[in-house]
Coordinates of C-alpha atoms and ligand atoms in Angstrom, one line a residue:
X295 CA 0.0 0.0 0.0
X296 CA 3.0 2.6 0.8
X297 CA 5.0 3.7 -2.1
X298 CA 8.2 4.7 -0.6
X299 CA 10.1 7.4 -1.7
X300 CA 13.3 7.3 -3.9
X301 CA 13.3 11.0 -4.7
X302 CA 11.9 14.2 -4.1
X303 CA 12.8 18.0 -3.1
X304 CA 14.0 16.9 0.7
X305 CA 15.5 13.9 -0.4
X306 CA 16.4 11.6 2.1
X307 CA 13.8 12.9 4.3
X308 CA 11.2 10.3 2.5
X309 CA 13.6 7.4 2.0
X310 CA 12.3 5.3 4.4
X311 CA 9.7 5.0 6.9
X312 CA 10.4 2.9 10.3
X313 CA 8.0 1.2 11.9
X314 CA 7.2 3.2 15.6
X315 CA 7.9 6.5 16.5
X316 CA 7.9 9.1 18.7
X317 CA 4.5 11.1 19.7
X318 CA 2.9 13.2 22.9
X319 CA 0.0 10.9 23.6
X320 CA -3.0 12.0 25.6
X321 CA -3.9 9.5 28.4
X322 CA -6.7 11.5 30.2
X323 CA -7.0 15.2 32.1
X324 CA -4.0 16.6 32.2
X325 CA -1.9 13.5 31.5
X326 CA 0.6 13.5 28.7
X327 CA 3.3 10.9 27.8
X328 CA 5.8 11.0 25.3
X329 CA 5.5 7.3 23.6
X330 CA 6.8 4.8 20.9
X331 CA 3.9 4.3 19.1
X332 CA 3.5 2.5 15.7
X333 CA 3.4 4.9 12.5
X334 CA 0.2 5.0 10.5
X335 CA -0.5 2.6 7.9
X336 CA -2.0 4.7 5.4
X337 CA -4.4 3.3 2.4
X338 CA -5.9 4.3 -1.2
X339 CA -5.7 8.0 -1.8
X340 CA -4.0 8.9 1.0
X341 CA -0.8 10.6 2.5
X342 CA 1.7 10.2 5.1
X343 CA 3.1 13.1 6.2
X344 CA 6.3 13.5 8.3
X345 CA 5.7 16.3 10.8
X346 CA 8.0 19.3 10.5
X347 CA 6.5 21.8 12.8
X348 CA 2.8 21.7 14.7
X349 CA 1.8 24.9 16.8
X350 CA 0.4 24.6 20.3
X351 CA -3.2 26.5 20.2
X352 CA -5.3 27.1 23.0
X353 CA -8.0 24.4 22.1
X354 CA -5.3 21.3 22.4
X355 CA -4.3 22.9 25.8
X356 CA -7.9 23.1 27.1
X357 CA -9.1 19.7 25.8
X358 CA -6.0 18.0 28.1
X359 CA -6.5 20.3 30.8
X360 CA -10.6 19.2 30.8
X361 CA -10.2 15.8 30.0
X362 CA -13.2 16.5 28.0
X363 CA -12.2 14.0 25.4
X364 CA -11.8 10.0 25.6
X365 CA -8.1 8.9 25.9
X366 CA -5.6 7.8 24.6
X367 CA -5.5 10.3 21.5
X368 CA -2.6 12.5 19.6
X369 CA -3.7 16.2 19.4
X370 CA -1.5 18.8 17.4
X371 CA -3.5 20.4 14.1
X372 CA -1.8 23.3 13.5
X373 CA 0.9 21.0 11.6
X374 CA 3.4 21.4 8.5
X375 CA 5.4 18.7 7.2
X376 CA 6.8 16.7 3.7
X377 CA 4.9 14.5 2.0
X378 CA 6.8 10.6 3.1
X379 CA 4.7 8.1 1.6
X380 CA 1.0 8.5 -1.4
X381 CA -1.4 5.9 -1.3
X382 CA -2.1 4.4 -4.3
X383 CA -3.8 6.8 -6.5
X384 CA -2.8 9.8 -5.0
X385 CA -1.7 12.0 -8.3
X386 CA -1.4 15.7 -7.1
X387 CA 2.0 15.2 -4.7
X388 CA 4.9 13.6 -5.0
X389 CA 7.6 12.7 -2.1
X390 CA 9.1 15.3 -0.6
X391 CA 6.1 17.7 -1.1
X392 CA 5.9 20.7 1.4
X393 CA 2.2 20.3 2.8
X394 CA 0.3 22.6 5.1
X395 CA -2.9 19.8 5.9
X396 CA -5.9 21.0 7.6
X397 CA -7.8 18.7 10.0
X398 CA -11.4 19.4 9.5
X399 CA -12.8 19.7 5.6
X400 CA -16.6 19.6 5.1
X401 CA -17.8 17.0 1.8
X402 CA -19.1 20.3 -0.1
X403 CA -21.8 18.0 -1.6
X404 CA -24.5 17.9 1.3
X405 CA -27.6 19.7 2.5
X406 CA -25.6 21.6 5.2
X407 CA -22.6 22.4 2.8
X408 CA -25.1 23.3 0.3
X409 CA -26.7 25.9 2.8
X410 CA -22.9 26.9 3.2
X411 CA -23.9 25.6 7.4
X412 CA -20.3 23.7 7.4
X413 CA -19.8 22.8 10.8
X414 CA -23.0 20.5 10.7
X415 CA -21.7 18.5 7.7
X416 CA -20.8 14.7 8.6
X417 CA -17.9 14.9 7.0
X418 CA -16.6 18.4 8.4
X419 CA -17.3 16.3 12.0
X420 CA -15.0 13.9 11.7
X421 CA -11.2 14.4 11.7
X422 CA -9.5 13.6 9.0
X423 CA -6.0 13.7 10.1
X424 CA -4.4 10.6 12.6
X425 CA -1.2 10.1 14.3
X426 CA -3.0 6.7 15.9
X427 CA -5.9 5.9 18.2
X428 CA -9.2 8.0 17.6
X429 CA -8.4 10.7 14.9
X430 CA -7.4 14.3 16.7
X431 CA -5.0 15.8 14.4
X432 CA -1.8 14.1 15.0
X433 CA 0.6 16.7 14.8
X434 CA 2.3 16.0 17.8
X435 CA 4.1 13.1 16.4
X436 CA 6.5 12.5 14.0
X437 CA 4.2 10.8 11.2
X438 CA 0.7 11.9 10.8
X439 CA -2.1 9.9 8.2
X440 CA -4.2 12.4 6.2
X441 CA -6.9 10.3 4.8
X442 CA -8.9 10.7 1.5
X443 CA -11.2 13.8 1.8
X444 CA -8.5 16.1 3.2
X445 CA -5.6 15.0 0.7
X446 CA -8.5 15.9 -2.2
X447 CA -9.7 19.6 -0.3
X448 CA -7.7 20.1 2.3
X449 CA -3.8 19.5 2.5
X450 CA -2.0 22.9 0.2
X451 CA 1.5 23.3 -1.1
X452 CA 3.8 25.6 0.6
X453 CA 5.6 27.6 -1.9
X454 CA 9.2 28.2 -2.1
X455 CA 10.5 30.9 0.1
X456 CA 7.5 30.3 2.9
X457 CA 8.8 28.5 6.1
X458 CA 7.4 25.7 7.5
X459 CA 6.8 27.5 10.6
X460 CA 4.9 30.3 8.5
X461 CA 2.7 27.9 6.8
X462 CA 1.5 26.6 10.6
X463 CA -0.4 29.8 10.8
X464 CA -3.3 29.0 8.0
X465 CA -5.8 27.9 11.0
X466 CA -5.2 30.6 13.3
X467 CA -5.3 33.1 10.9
X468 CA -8.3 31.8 9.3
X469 CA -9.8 31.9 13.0
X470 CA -8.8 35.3 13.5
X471 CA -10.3 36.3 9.9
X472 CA -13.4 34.7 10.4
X473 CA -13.4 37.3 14.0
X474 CA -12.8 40.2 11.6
X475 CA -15.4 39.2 9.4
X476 CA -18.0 39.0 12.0
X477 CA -16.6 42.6 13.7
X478 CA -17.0 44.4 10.1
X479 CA -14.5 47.2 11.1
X480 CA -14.6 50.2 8.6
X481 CA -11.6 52.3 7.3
X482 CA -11.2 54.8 9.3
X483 CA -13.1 52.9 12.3
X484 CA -10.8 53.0 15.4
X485 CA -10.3 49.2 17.2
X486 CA -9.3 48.6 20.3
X487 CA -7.8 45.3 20.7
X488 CA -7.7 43.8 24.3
X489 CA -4.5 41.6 24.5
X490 CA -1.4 40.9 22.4
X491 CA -0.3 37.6 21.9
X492 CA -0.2 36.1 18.8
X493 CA -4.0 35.9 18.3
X494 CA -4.7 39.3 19.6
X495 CA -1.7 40.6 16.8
X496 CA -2.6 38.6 14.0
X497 CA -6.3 40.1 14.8
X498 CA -4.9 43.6 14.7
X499 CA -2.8 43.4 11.7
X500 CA -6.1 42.1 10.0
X501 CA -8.1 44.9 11.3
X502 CA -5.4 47.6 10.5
X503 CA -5.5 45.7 6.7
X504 CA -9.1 46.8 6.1
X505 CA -7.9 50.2 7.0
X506 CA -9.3 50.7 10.8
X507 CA -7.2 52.8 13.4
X508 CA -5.7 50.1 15.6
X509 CA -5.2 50.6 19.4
X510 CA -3.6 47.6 21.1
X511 CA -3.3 46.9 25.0
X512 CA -1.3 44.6 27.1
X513 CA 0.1 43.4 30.7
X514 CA 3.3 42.9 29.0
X515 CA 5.7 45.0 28.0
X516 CA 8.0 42.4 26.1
X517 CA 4.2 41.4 23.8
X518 CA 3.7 45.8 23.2
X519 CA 7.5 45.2 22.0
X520 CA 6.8 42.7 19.2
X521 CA 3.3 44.0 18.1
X522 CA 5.0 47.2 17.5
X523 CA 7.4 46.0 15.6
X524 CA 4.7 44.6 13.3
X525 CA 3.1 47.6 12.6
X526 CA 0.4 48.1 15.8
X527 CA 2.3 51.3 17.3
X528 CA -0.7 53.0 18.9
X529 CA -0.3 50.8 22.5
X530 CA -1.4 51.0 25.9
X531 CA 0.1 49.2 28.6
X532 CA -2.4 48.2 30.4
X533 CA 0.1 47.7 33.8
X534 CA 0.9 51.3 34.2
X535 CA -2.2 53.5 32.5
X536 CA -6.2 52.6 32.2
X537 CA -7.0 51.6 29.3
X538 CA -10.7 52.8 29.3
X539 CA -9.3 56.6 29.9
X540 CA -6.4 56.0 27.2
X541 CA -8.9 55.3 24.7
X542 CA -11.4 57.8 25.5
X543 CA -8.6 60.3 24.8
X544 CA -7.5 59.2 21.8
X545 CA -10.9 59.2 20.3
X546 CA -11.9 62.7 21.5
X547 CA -13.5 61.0 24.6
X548 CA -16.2 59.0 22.8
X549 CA -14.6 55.6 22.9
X550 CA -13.1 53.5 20.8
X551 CA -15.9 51.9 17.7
X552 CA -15.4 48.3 18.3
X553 CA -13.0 46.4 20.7
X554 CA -12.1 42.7 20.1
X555 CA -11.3 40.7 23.7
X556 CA -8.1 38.4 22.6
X557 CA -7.3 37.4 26.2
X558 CA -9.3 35.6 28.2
X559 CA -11.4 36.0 31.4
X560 CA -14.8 37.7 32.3
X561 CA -13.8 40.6 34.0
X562 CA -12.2 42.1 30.7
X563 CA -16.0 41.9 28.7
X564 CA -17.3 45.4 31.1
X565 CA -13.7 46.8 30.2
X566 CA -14.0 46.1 26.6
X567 CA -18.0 47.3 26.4
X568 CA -16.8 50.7 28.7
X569 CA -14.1 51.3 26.2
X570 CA -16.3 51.4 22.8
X571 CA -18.4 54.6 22.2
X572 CA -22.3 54.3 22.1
X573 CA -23.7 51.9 19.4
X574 CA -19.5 50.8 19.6
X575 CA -19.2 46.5 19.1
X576 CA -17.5 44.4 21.4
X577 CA -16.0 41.2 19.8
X578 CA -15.5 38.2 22.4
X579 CA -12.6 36.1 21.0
X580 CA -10.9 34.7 23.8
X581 CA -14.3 33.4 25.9
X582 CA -13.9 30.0 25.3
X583 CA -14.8 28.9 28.7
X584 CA -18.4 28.4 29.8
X585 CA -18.9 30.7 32.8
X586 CA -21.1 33.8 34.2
X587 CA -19.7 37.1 33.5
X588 CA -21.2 40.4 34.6
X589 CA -22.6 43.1 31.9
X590 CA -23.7 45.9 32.6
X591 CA -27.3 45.8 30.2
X592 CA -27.8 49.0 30.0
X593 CA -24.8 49.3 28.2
X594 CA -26.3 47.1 25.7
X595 CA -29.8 48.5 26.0
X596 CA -29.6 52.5 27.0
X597 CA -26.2 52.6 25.2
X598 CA -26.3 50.2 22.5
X599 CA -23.6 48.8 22.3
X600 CA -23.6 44.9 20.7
X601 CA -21.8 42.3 21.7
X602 CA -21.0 39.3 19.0
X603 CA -18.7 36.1 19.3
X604 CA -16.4 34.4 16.8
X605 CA -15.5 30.8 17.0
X606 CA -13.0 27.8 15.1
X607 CA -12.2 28.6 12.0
X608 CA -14.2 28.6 8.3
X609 CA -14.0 26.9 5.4
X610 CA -15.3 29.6 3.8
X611 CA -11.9 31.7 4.9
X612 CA -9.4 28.5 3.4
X613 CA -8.3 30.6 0.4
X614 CA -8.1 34.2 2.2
X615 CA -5.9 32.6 5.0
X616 CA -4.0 30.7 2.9
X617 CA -3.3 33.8 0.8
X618 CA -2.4 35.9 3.5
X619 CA -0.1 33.2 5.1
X620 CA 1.7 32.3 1.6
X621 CA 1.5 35.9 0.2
X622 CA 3.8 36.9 3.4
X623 CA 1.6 39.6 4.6
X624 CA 2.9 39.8 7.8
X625 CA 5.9 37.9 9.5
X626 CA 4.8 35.2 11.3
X627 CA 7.9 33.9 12.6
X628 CA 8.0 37.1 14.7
X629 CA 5.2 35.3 16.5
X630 CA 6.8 32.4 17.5
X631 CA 8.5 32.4 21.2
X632 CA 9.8 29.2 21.7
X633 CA 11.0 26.0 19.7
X634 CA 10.6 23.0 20.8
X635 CA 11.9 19.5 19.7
X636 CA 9.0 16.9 19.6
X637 CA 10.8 14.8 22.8
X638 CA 10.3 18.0 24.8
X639 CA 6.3 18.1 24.0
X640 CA 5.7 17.4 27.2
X641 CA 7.7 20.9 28.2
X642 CA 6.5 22.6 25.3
X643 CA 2.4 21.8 26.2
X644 CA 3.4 22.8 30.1
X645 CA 4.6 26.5 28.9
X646 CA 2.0 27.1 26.9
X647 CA -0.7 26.2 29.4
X648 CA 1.5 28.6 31.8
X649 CA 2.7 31.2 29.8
X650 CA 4.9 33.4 30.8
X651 CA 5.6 37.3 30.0
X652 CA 7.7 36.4 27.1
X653 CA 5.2 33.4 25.6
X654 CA 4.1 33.9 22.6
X655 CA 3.0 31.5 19.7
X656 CA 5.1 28.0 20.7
X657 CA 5.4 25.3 18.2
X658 CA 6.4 21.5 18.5
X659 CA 9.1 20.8 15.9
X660 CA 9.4 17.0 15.2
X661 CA 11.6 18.5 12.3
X662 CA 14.1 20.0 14.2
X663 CA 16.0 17.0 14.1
X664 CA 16.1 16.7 10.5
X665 CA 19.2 17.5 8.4
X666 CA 18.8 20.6 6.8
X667 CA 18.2 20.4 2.9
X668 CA 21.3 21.1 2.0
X669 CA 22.4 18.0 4.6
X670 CA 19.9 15.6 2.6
X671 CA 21.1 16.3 -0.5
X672 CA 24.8 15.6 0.3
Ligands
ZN709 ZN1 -5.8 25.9 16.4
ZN710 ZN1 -21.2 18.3 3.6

């Protein structure tokens, strides 16, 4: 069933498959162990993919924190990696392909996909990507199976001069434009946005693209540093000024028009809705946990001000993100803090449900280990 690879542009890097490897395997609420587990058997029309890089996003970290899913499992979606292995009639890759594979893709043929309702498709439900035991994405391993229906719609070539870590990005970003979407901010519009890690920069940077007035704020200095440096200089930091006053004075004390929460916790949603004008939006990004929080409704009632949620990603977005990612719109490395290799997952997962003042986005790298192309080619 595997065609093994004699050739191809990381050549050597395909050659040949072993039998187990190394992965980050979820055993129940908060219980991860790195394993020797056996690498996927893939079959017709599909891929094996060697992992290169897999980003650690919020959703993996919460669904080990909860236990809310069935052990064992191997999360990781966020994933980039070389094509090792086609099933048999797999014509559009060869070996040594640079993928970026998406884990959800909806059949497009249904009732729900016909009514452009995605997420309710049966195919879109299932995962289509598998490092071994029940299909969660896979990516933190070294091997990952992509089966049929995402080699065909959802697994893209990375063009020359994009990084594998760059090309990790396509699902957040297509999250975070899926949040602009929803927010419709306006040229000229001025946008508070609450937080800056990754998400909360990669949300600016698409605001301050449609041509809104971007205000960012933040705890941490060293996070003001780096959005900054990517174009977001109108900051507040939020550890030595209020924000609600800093806003109101630079938008002739009216208030900001919209304000998107990209950091979690309640207490932030009164902030954010005090900080927009009257008939301002508030955008909840970051609310992924379900909780009580405390509005004030007259805000939303005398004031009018609306407040709207944006959730997962879009099939819809695929091609946008994509572009923005592969078109090098913004630099994306810039948002990566820390590197790790795949035997420290365990590590890596611990940080990033921890963070620290200088965490940003933090990526597993099974690939770290490999030679570099150059390497594989001598
Ligand atoms: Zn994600
Ligand atoms: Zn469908």
């Amino acid at each position: 069933m595997m065609a093994i690879a004699d050739q191809g542009s990381l050549e050597g890097l395909t050659g040949s498959i072993p039998s187990t490897m190394q992965a980050a395997v979820y055993r129940g609420a908060n219980d991860v162990r790195l394993e020797n587990v056996p690498v996927p058997e893939i079959g017709p029309g599909e891929l094996l993919i060697r992992v290169h890089t897999c980003g650690v996003c919020g959703t993996d970290l919460k669904k080990i924190a909860t236990g809310s899913h069935s052990a064992p499992r191997i999360f990781g979606h966020e994933m980039s990696g070389i094509v090792a292995a086609m099933g048999e009639g797999v014509r559009q890759f060869k070996l040594g392909d640079r993928v970026v594979v998406f884990h959800h893709i909806p059949c497009g043929n249904c009732f729900y996909c016909q009514h452009k309702t995605f997420a309710q498709c049966e195919t879109y439900k299932k995962v289509g990507c598998t490092a071994g035991f029940e299909p969660s994405g896979g990516g933190f391993a070294e091997y990952v199976r992509v089966m049929d229906w995402i080699v065909r719609r959802g697994t893209i070539l990375i063009p020359e001069g994009v990084s594998f870590e760059e090309a990790c990005f396509v699902e957040p970003v297509n999250t975070c434009i899926k949040g602009i979407e929803r927010l419709q901010p306006s040229a000229g519009e001025t946008v508070l946005v609450i937080g800056q890690g990754p998400i909360g920069i990669l949300l600016g940077s698409l605001a301050k693209r449609v041509g809104a007035r971007v205000i960012t704020s933040d705890l941490y200095e060293q996070r003001l540093t780096i959005s900054k440096d990517l174009g977001l200089e109108n900051s507040i930091d939020a550890s030595r000024t209020d924000v609600i006053r800093a806003v109101r004075i630079l938008t002739e004390n009216r208030g900001a028009d919209a304000a998107i929460l990209a950091v979690g916790g309640n207490g932030l949603i009164q902030v954010a809705l005090d900080a927009v004008r009257p008939g301002g939006r508030v955008l909840l990004f970051a609310q992924t946990v379900r909780g009580e929080a405390i509005v004030d409704p007259a805000a939303i009632c005398v004031d009018e001000k609306t407040l709207l949620g944006s959730y997962s990603a879009s099939v819809d977005l695929q091609e946008a993100s994509v572009n923005f990612v592969m078109g090098r719109e913004m630099n994306l490395e810039r948002l990566i803090s820390h590197r790790f290799p795949l035997s420290q997952s365990l590590e890596a997962l611990d940080l990033a449900a921890h963070p620290r003042t200088d965490s940003m986005k933090i990526v597993i790298q099974p690939g770290s280990s490999w030679p570099t192309p150059k390497e594989a080619h001598q």
